[in-house]
Short mmCIF file of C-alpha atoms in Angstrom, two decimals:
data_model
loop_
_atom_site.label_atom_id
_atom_site.label_comp_id
_atom_site.label_asym_id
_atom_site.label_seq_id
_atom_site.Cartn_x
_atom_site.Cartn_y
_atom_site.Cartn_z
CA UNK A 11 69.83 -32.85 74.85
CA UNK A 12 70.96 -35.24 72.13
CA UNK A 13 70.21 -34.25 68.55
CA UNK A 14 69.80 -30.53 69.19
CA UNK A 15 70.87 -28.06 66.48
CA UNK A 16 71.91 -24.41 66.76
CA UNK A 17 69.48 -22.75 64.33
CA UNK A 18 70.49 -19.12 64.77
CA UNK A 19 74.18 -19.34 63.83
CA UNK A 20 76.43 -21.23 61.43
CA UNK A 21 75.44 -23.08 58.26
CA UNK A 22 71.79 -23.77 57.45
CA UNK A 23 71.61 -26.31 54.62
CA UNK A 24 73.13 -29.28 56.46
CA UNK A 25 71.20 -28.49 59.67
CA UNK A 26 67.90 -28.39 57.79
CA UNK A 27 68.59 -31.83 56.30
CA UNK A 28 69.64 -33.26 59.69
CA UNK A 29 66.51 -31.77 61.28
CA UNK A 30 64.19 -32.98 58.50
CA UNK A 31 65.29 -36.62 58.37
CA UNK A 32 64.26 -37.64 61.92
CA UNK A 33 61.12 -35.50 61.59
CA UNK A 34 60.08 -37.22 58.34
CA UNK A 35 60.86 -40.68 59.71
CA UNK A 36 58.85 -39.86 62.85
CA UNK A 37 55.82 -38.89 60.76
CA UNK A 38 56.16 -42.04 58.68
CA UNK A 39 56.34 -44.20 61.81
CA UNK A 40 53.23 -42.50 63.16
CA UNK A 41 51.42 -43.37 59.95
CA UNK A 42 52.69 -46.93 60.20
CA UNK A 43 50.38 -47.34 63.20
CA UNK A 44 47.43 -47.08 60.85
CA UNK A 45 49.22 -48.86 57.99
CA UNK A 46 50.02 -51.81 60.27
CA UNK A 47 46.37 -51.95 61.29
CA UNK A 48 45.23 -52.06 57.67
CA UNK A 49 47.91 -54.54 56.56
CA UNK A 50 47.12 -56.98 59.38
CA UNK A 51 43.33 -56.88 58.97
CA UNK A 52 43.69 -56.96 55.17
CA UNK A 53 45.79 -60.13 55.34
CA UNK A 54 44.02 -61.96 58.16
CA UNK A 55 40.48 -60.55 58.35
CA UNK A 56 39.55 -59.67 54.74
CA UNK A 57 38.95 -56.54 52.71
CA UNK A 58 35.75 -55.64 54.63
CA UNK A 59 37.73 -55.21 57.85
CA UNK A 60 40.43 -53.39 55.87
CA UNK A 61 37.85 -51.00 54.45
CA UNK A 62 36.40 -50.44 57.96
CA UNK A 63 39.77 -49.33 59.32
CA UNK A 64 40.67 -47.20 56.30
CA UNK A 65 37.32 -45.42 56.12
CA UNK A 66 37.94 -43.90 59.56
CA UNK A 67 41.12 -42.03 58.56
CA UNK A 68 39.41 -38.74 57.53
CA UNK A 69 37.27 -38.70 60.70
CA UNK A 70 40.27 -39.26 62.95
CA UNK A 71 42.10 -36.51 61.08
CA UNK A 72 39.16 -34.13 61.56
CA UNK A 73 39.10 -34.67 65.32
CA UNK A 74 42.87 -34.54 65.79
CA UNK A 75 43.79 -31.67 63.46
CA UNK A 76 42.44 -28.85 65.61
CA UNK A 77 44.86 -29.75 68.39
CA UNK A 78 47.70 -30.57 66.01
CA UNK A 79 47.29 -27.02 64.73
CA UNK A 80 47.40 -25.69 68.30
CA UNK A 81 50.62 -27.69 68.82
CA UNK A 82 52.09 -25.72 65.88
CA UNK A 83 51.25 -22.61 67.88
CA UNK A 84 53.21 -24.06 70.81
CA UNK A 85 56.12 -24.79 68.49
CA UNK A 86 56.27 -21.20 67.20
CA UNK A 87 55.86 -19.56 70.64
CA UNK A 88 58.54 -21.73 72.26
CA UNK A 89 60.94 -21.42 69.30
CA UNK A 90 60.61 -17.63 69.25
CA UNK A 91 61.13 -17.48 73.04
CA UNK A 92 64.27 -19.61 72.70
CA UNK A 93 65.58 -17.18 70.07
CA UNK A 94 64.84 -14.33 72.48
CA UNK A 95 66.34 -16.29 75.44
CA UNK A 96 63.11 -15.70 77.41
CA UNK A 97 63.12 -18.60 79.89
CA UNK A 98 59.91 -17.52 81.64
CA UNK A 99 57.91 -17.70 78.41
CA UNK A 100 59.50 -21.03 77.47
CA UNK A 101 58.57 -22.63 80.80
CA UNK A 102 55.02 -21.30 80.78
CA UNK A 103 54.42 -22.34 77.14
CA UNK A 104 55.76 -25.86 77.72
CA UNK A 105 53.58 -26.55 80.75
CA UNK A 106 50.51 -24.95 79.18
CA UNK A 107 50.96 -27.14 76.08
CA UNK A 108 51.03 -30.35 78.11
CA UNK A 109 47.79 -29.49 79.96
CA UNK A 110 46.01 -28.38 76.77
CA UNK A 111 46.95 -31.69 75.10
CA UNK A 112 45.50 -33.78 77.92
CA UNK A 113 42.30 -31.75 78.30
CA UNK A 114 41.76 -31.65 74.55
CA UNK A 115 42.27 -35.40 74.30
CA UNK A 116 39.69 -36.07 77.00
CA UNK A 117 37.16 -33.83 75.23
CA UNK A 118 37.72 -35.62 71.90
CA UNK A 119 37.49 -39.06 73.51
CA UNK A 120 34.15 -38.31 75.21
CA UNK A 121 32.71 -36.63 72.11
CA UNK A 122 33.82 -39.49 69.89
CA UNK A 123 32.29 -42.17 72.09
CA UNK A 124 28.93 -40.38 72.03
CA UNK A 125 28.77 -39.72 68.30
CA UNK A 126 30.77 -42.57 66.69
CA UNK A 127 27.76 -44.31 65.03
CA UNK A 128 26.45 -41.03 63.64
CA UNK A 129 29.89 -40.11 62.27
CA UNK A 130 30.35 -43.48 60.54
CA UNK A 131 26.84 -43.30 59.11
CA UNK A 132 27.64 -39.85 57.71
CA UNK A 133 30.55 -41.43 55.79
CA UNK A 134 28.14 -43.62 53.79
CA UNK A 135 30.01 -46.73 54.94
CA UNK A 136 28.39 -49.87 53.44
CA UNK A 137 26.17 -51.93 55.76
CA UNK A 138 28.52 -54.93 55.83
CA UNK A 139 31.38 -52.70 57.04
CA UNK A 140 29.44 -50.44 59.43
CA UNK A 141 29.70 -52.38 62.76
CA UNK A 142 33.46 -52.88 62.40
CA UNK A 143 34.01 -49.23 61.46
CA UNK A 144 32.14 -48.06 64.57
CA UNK A 145 34.05 -50.48 66.83
CA UNK A 146 37.42 -49.35 65.49
CA UNK A 147 36.57 -45.65 65.81
CA UNK A 148 35.33 -45.96 69.40
CA UNK A 149 38.43 -47.78 70.63
CA UNK A 150 40.80 -45.49 68.72
CA UNK A 151 39.19 -42.37 70.18
CA UNK A 152 39.68 -43.63 73.72
CA UNK A 153 43.39 -43.08 73.09
CA UNK A 154 43.03 -39.42 72.12
CA UNK A 155 44.57 -38.03 75.35
CA UNK A 156 47.85 -39.91 74.79
CA UNK A 157 47.81 -39.36 71.02
CA UNK A 158 47.53 -35.58 71.44
CA UNK A 159 50.03 -35.61 74.31
CA UNK A 160 52.62 -37.25 72.06
CA UNK A 161 52.07 -34.64 69.33
CA UNK A 162 52.39 -31.68 71.72
CA UNK A 163 55.49 -33.22 73.31
CA UNK A 164 56.99 -33.64 69.84
CA UNK A 165 56.26 -29.97 69.08
CA UNK A 166 58.10 -28.99 72.29
CA UNK A 167 61.15 -31.02 71.30
CA UNK A 168 61.11 -29.63 67.74
CA UNK A 169 60.95 -26.04 68.98
CA UNK A 170 64.35 -26.39 70.68
CA UNK A 171 65.92 -28.20 67.71
CA UNK A 172 65.53 -31.83 68.77
CA UNK A 173 63.80 -34.20 66.34
CA UNK A 174 65.59 -37.35 67.48
CA UNK A 175 63.82 -37.91 70.79
CA UNK A 176 60.33 -38.14 69.20
CA UNK A 177 61.83 -40.53 66.64
CA UNK A 178 63.28 -42.80 69.34
CA UNK A 179 59.89 -42.91 71.09
CA UNK A 180 58.12 -43.79 67.82
CA UNK A 181 60.59 -46.55 66.94
CA UNK A 182 59.91 -48.27 70.26
CA UNK A 183 56.15 -47.83 70.14
CA UNK A 184 55.98 -48.64 66.41
CA UNK A 185 57.59 -52.04 66.92
CA UNK A 186 55.28 -52.63 69.86
CA UNK A 187 52.27 -51.70 67.73
CA UNK A 188 53.09 -54.27 65.04
CA UNK A 189 53.71 -57.02 67.60
CA UNK A 190 50.47 -56.27 69.44
CA UNK A 191 48.55 -56.18 66.13
CA UNK A 192 49.74 -59.67 65.28
CA UNK A 193 49.13 -60.96 68.80
CA UNK A 194 45.56 -59.65 69.10
CA UNK A 195 44.53 -60.74 65.57
CA UNK A 196 46.36 -64.04 65.04
CA UNK A 197 46.51 -65.34 68.63
CA UNK A 198 43.41 -63.87 70.32
CA UNK A 199 41.39 -63.96 67.04
CA UNK A 200 40.25 -60.34 67.35
CA UNK A 201 39.71 -58.17 64.26
CA UNK A 202 39.38 -54.36 64.10
CA UNK A 203 39.00 -54.11 67.86
CA UNK A 204 42.39 -55.79 68.27
CA UNK A 205 44.30 -53.47 65.96
CA UNK A 206 42.64 -50.39 67.48
CA UNK A 207 43.62 -51.51 70.97
CA UNK A 208 47.19 -52.13 69.81
CA UNK A 209 47.40 -48.62 68.37
CA UNK A 210 46.15 -46.99 71.59
CA UNK A 211 48.61 -48.94 73.75
CA UNK A 212 51.52 -48.09 71.44
CA UNK A 213 50.63 -44.37 71.57
CA UNK A 214 50.47 -44.58 75.36
CA UNK A 215 54.04 -45.88 75.42
CA UNK A 216 55.39 -43.18 73.07
CA UNK A 217 53.75 -40.34 75.04
CA UNK A 218 55.09 -41.67 78.35
CA UNK A 219 58.62 -41.95 76.94
CA UNK A 220 58.57 -38.30 75.87
CA UNK A 221 57.00 -37.13 79.12
CA UNK A 222 59.75 -38.79 81.16
CA UNK A 223 62.36 -37.32 78.79
CA UNK A 224 60.94 -33.81 79.30
CA UNK A 225 61.05 -34.27 83.08
CA UNK A 226 64.66 -35.48 83.03
CA UNK A 227 66.16 -33.08 80.47
CA UNK A 228 68.46 -30.29 81.70
CA UNK A 229 67.51 -28.01 78.80
CA UNK A 230 65.16 -25.01 78.83
CA UNK A 231 62.05 -27.06 77.92
CA UNK A 232 62.20 -29.15 81.09
CA UNK A 233 58.83 -30.15 82.61
CA UNK A 234 58.02 -30.11 86.30
CA UNK A 235 54.85 -31.95 87.32
CA UNK A 236 54.19 -29.38 90.05
CA UNK A 237 54.11 -26.57 87.47
CA UNK A 238 51.59 -28.22 85.13
CA UNK A 239 48.85 -25.67 84.65
CA UNK A 240 47.53 -23.30 82.02
CA UNK A 241 49.30 -19.93 81.85
CA UNK A 242 46.74 -17.76 80.13
CA UNK A 243 49.24 -15.10 79.09
CA UNK A 244 51.07 -17.52 76.76
CA UNK A 245 47.93 -19.53 75.93
CA UNK A 246 46.63 -16.49 74.04
CA UNK A 247 49.75 -16.41 71.85
CA UNK A 248 49.59 -20.16 71.26
CA UNK A 249 45.92 -20.01 70.28
CA UNK A 250 46.39 -16.95 68.04
CA UNK A 251 48.83 -18.95 65.91
CA UNK A 252 47.44 -22.43 66.51
CA UNK A 253 43.69 -22.01 66.09
CA UNK A 254 43.82 -20.83 62.43
CA UNK A 255 46.11 -23.78 61.66
CA UNK A 256 43.82 -26.13 63.57
CA UNK A 257 40.67 -24.86 61.87
CA UNK A 258 42.46 -25.16 58.54
CA UNK A 259 43.27 -28.77 59.35
CA UNK A 260 39.71 -29.48 60.49
CA UNK A 261 38.12 -28.01 57.38
CA UNK A 262 40.73 -29.77 55.25
CA UNK A 263 39.72 -33.05 56.91
CA UNK A 264 36.06 -32.18 56.46
CA UNK A 265 36.67 -31.82 52.72
CA UNK A 266 38.47 -35.17 52.80
CA UNK A 267 35.48 -36.74 54.58
CA UNK A 268 33.29 -35.59 51.71
CA UNK A 269 35.81 -37.09 49.28
CA UNK A 270 35.93 -40.30 51.35
CA UNK A 271 32.14 -40.45 51.21
CA UNK A 272 32.34 -40.21 47.42
CA UNK A 273 34.96 -42.97 47.37
CA UNK A 274 32.82 -45.14 49.67
CA UNK A 275 29.89 -44.78 47.28
CA UNK A 276 31.96 -46.54 44.60
CA UNK A 277 32.09 -49.84 46.53
CA UNK A 278 34.26 -51.91 48.86
CA UNK A 279 36.99 -52.60 46.28
CA UNK A 280 37.58 -48.90 45.65
CA UNK A 281 37.46 -48.23 49.40
CA UNK A 282 40.12 -50.87 50.08
CA UNK A 283 42.30 -49.68 47.18
CA UNK A 284 42.09 -46.04 48.23
CA UNK A 285 42.93 -46.97 51.81
CA UNK A 286 45.99 -48.98 50.76
CA UNK A 287 47.23 -46.21 48.42
CA UNK A 288 46.74 -43.58 51.11
CA UNK A 289 49.01 -45.53 53.43
CA UNK A 290 51.75 -45.39 50.79
CA UNK A 291 51.33 -41.82 49.56
CA UNK A 292 51.45 -40.59 53.15
CA UNK A 293 55.14 -41.59 53.30
CA UNK A 294 55.95 -39.05 50.58
CA UNK A 295 53.62 -36.56 52.27
CA UNK A 296 55.61 -36.73 55.50
CA UNK A 297 58.84 -36.07 53.64
CA UNK A 298 57.19 -33.01 52.12
CA UNK A 299 55.45 -31.90 55.31
CA UNK A 300 58.64 -32.18 57.36
CA UNK A 301 60.21 -29.38 55.32
CA UNK A 302 57.23 -27.13 56.07
CA UNK A 303 57.52 -27.86 59.80
CA UNK A 304 61.28 -27.38 59.67
CA UNK A 305 60.83 -24.02 57.96
CA UNK A 306 58.45 -22.95 60.75
CA UNK A 307 60.88 -23.91 63.52
CA UNK A 308 64.02 -22.44 61.94
CA UNK A 309 62.22 -19.23 60.99
CA UNK A 310 60.65 -19.01 64.48
CA UNK A 311 63.99 -19.13 66.27
CA UNK A 312 65.77 -16.78 63.85
CA UNK A 313 62.84 -14.37 63.89
CA UNK A 314 63.03 -14.34 67.70
CA UNK A 315 66.77 -13.63 67.46
CA UNK A 316 66.16 -10.80 64.97
CA UNK A 317 67.98 -12.58 62.10
CA UNK A 318 65.55 -12.09 59.23
CA UNK A 319 68.21 -12.68 56.57
CA UNK A 320 68.52 -16.26 57.85
CA UNK A 321 64.73 -16.57 57.65
CA UNK A 322 64.83 -15.80 53.92
CA UNK A 323 67.70 -18.22 53.38
CA UNK A 324 65.76 -20.92 55.25
CA UNK A 325 62.83 -20.45 52.84
CA UNK A 326 65.02 -20.89 49.76
CA UNK A 327 66.81 -23.96 51.12
CA UNK A 328 63.60 -25.65 52.28
CA UNK A 329 62.01 -25.16 48.84
CA UNK A 330 64.99 -26.67 47.03
CA UNK A 331 65.50 -29.57 49.42
CA UNK A 332 61.77 -30.36 49.60
CA UNK A 333 61.58 -30.55 45.80
CA UNK A 334 64.45 -33.05 45.75
CA UNK A 335 63.34 -35.09 48.76
CA UNK A 336 59.63 -35.24 47.96
CA UNK A 337 60.29 -36.00 44.29
CA UNK A 338 62.62 -38.87 45.17
CA UNK A 339 60.08 -40.39 47.57
CA UNK A 340 57.29 -40.19 44.97
CA UNK A 341 59.39 -41.82 42.24
CA UNK A 342 60.48 -44.69 44.49
CA UNK A 343 56.91 -45.45 45.61
CA UNK A 344 55.62 -45.41 42.02
CA UNK A 345 58.40 -47.72 40.85
CA UNK A 346 57.39 -50.37 43.39
CA UNK A 347 53.68 -49.48 43.62
CA UNK A 348 52.29 -52.92 42.73
CA UNK A 349 54.51 -54.76 45.20
CA UNK A 350 53.82 -52.24 47.97
CA UNK A 351 50.05 -52.27 47.41
CA UNK A 352 50.19 -56.06 47.51
CA UNK A 353 51.32 -55.87 51.12
CA UNK A 354 47.84 -54.64 52.02
CA UNK A 355 45.74 -56.74 49.66
CA UNK A 356 46.56 -59.14 46.79
CA UNK A 357 43.36 -58.55 44.81
CA UNK A 358 44.51 -57.37 41.31
CA UNK A 359 41.61 -54.94 41.07
CA UNK A 360 42.50 -53.35 44.42
CA UNK A 361 46.12 -52.97 43.27
CA UNK A 362 45.13 -51.40 39.92
CA UNK A 363 42.83 -48.79 41.50
CA UNK A 364 45.38 -48.07 44.22
CA UNK A 365 48.11 -47.42 41.65
CA UNK A 366 45.82 -45.00 39.80
CA UNK A 367 45.32 -43.02 43.03
CA UNK A 368 49.08 -42.81 43.61
CA UNK A 369 49.65 -41.41 40.11
CA UNK A 370 47.10 -38.62 40.64
CA UNK A 371 48.30 -37.73 44.14
CA UNK A 372 51.99 -37.59 43.27
CA UNK A 373 51.28 -35.36 40.29
CA UNK A 374 49.49 -33.03 42.73
CA UNK A 375 52.59 -32.99 44.98
CA UNK A 376 54.37 -30.98 42.27
CA UNK A 377 52.37 -28.04 43.63
CA UNK A 378 51.89 -29.14 47.22
CA UNK A 379 55.56 -29.07 48.29
CA UNK A 380 55.75 -25.31 47.63
CA UNK A 381 52.46 -24.67 49.43
CA UNK A 382 53.73 -26.51 52.53
CA UNK A 383 57.00 -24.57 52.71
CA UNK A 384 55.34 -21.19 52.02
CA UNK A 385 52.81 -21.86 54.80
CA UNK A 386 55.55 -22.98 57.21
CA UNK A 387 57.55 -19.83 56.47
CA UNK A 388 54.62 -17.52 57.24
CA UNK A 389 53.78 -19.41 60.47
CA UNK A 390 57.36 -18.99 61.64
CA UNK A 391 56.64 -15.24 61.81
CA UNK A 392 53.37 -15.90 63.62
CA UNK A 393 51.33 -15.27 60.44
CA UNK A 394 48.89 -18.17 60.64
CA UNK A 395 45.60 -16.73 59.40
CA UNK A 396 46.68 -16.04 55.80
CA UNK A 397 47.85 -19.59 54.88
CA UNK A 398 44.84 -21.00 56.72
CA UNK A 399 42.42 -18.80 54.77
CA UNK A 400 44.09 -19.63 51.44
CA UNK A 401 43.94 -23.37 52.15
CA UNK A 402 40.33 -23.28 53.31
CA UNK A 403 39.14 -21.38 50.23
CA UNK A 404 41.33 -22.98 47.57
CA UNK A 405 41.65 -26.57 48.80
CA UNK A 406 38.47 -27.16 50.74
CA UNK A 407 36.23 -24.91 48.69
CA UNK A 408 37.33 -26.38 45.37
CA UNK A 409 37.06 -29.97 46.63
CA UNK A 410 33.59 -29.51 48.07
CA UNK A 411 32.38 -27.78 44.91
CA UNK A 412 33.92 -30.52 42.74
CA UNK A 413 32.35 -33.43 44.63
CA UNK A 414 28.88 -31.86 44.79
CA UNK A 415 28.85 -30.81 41.12
CA UNK A 416 31.33 -32.55 38.80
CA UNK A 417 31.41 -35.90 40.63
CA UNK A 418 27.62 -35.89 40.95
CA UNK A 419 27.36 -35.71 37.15
CA UNK A 420 30.19 -38.18 36.50
CA UNK A 421 30.57 -40.53 39.50
CA UNK A 422 33.87 -42.31 38.85
CA UNK A 423 37.16 -42.75 40.70
CA UNK A 424 39.00 -40.73 38.04
CA UNK A 425 36.62 -37.83 38.63
CA UNK A 426 37.29 -37.90 42.38
CA UNK A 427 41.06 -37.91 41.94
CA UNK A 428 41.18 -35.04 39.42
CA UNK A 429 40.33 -32.57 42.17
CA UNK A 430 43.67 -33.09 43.98
CA UNK A 431 46.06 -31.47 41.45
CA UNK A 432 43.48 -28.78 40.69
CA UNK A 433 42.97 -27.71 44.31
CA UNK A 434 46.62 -27.99 45.39
CA UNK A 435 47.91 -26.12 42.33
CA UNK A 436 45.55 -23.22 42.96
CA UNK A 437 46.50 -23.10 46.65
CA UNK A 438 50.24 -23.01 45.96
CA UNK A 439 49.71 -20.12 43.54
CA UNK A 440 47.59 -18.05 45.96
CA UNK A 441 49.85 -18.60 49.02
CA UNK A 442 52.92 -17.79 46.92
CA UNK A 443 51.32 -14.52 45.82
CA UNK A 444 50.38 -13.75 49.45
CA UNK A 445 53.98 -14.24 50.52
CA UNK A 446 55.18 -11.80 47.84
CA UNK A 447 52.66 -9.20 49.01
CA UNK A 448 53.31 -9.61 52.75
CA UNK A 449 57.14 -9.87 52.61
CA UNK A 450 57.18 -10.98 56.28
CA UNK A 451 60.98 -10.90 56.72
CA UNK A 452 60.90 -7.15 56.04
CA UNK A 453 57.58 -6.28 57.65
CA UNK A 454 57.67 -8.17 60.95
CA UNK A 455 60.15 -7.50 63.74
CA UNK A 456 60.88 -9.73 66.74
#
């Protein structure tokens, strides 16, 4: 399998970097699906359509994050089994993961179609944006089975040390997404329905590419269509690790929905600016997040192989490299913030508010990079509940309290953004203290 790295022997620093780069680029390309949607509708359909697409991001995150968390459980279980050279567990976990992705996607698609208007109404979306926001959400949610399938397939590839195959699939589907966006909007004269359809079709292509690759590979994660079923013995292990992460992601998204509702209450200009800035800051986020995911995978395999000293070394290297990589990404985006925001919308007011958001968020990333790596380290040992609990209490709790008290008294964009460094700083401190208390590399044995 091309791009696979031996995680349990040899040097670590260079392998972590080589693993992180395709993983970060893959995450960025995934986000470009939504960024391309917003850029196209912002340029050709106006800021109302742009706001309609952007306002859906927290809702989509809420619905997806439960199963993304479960895919982390698949990653850890498969990685640990690879370290233990337990082929039976690997095979059962791979096939169970594929079925869970498809079933979960169908459930989300049906639920979303039934409740889309209620969800958009809950977001306090302005009346002039409401119909477009509902249309975009309904079409996007129809693609949930293939969106979740791609994410679970990526987790399977990551668990055995391959981050290149998901990247190749995203490059192909990402180009297709941009071309379809332009075709549907500029040629067929569609608006948000066109960009949503383009995104679903592009995700279908990427998930099919990875599915065929898993069928054809000669490695231990090979998929056989005849063996696709749920193996309840490994499902329990996947859910034990994945559900806390998924619930954490859901509650995190719920807090972001409350924040998005506060942003929406400040008007269409602020909505459009926040949406544009989000689609820039997320690039730096994926650099940062990739180190947390890398830490989980490397620790999972080395923990399975009984090499806890390499687990501790992985933690130190991921912290150092994430600080350098995330910091570089933030600085570059801030240096060219006005030009980059102008890609989405040329309104000077939108650009000014968007730049303000970037400054607040990137200051918060000073704390967030450590929180991501600490959480990834603990999950590599199968310790998922502790980082989930810390994030729910410190991030979500603080943000909800802030919006319903401080923002209510002083409803401004500055007030909304101040909660990010406050909540992320507290979370990094608490998870760091938890890691010192637990000392997982000494306490847990493969």
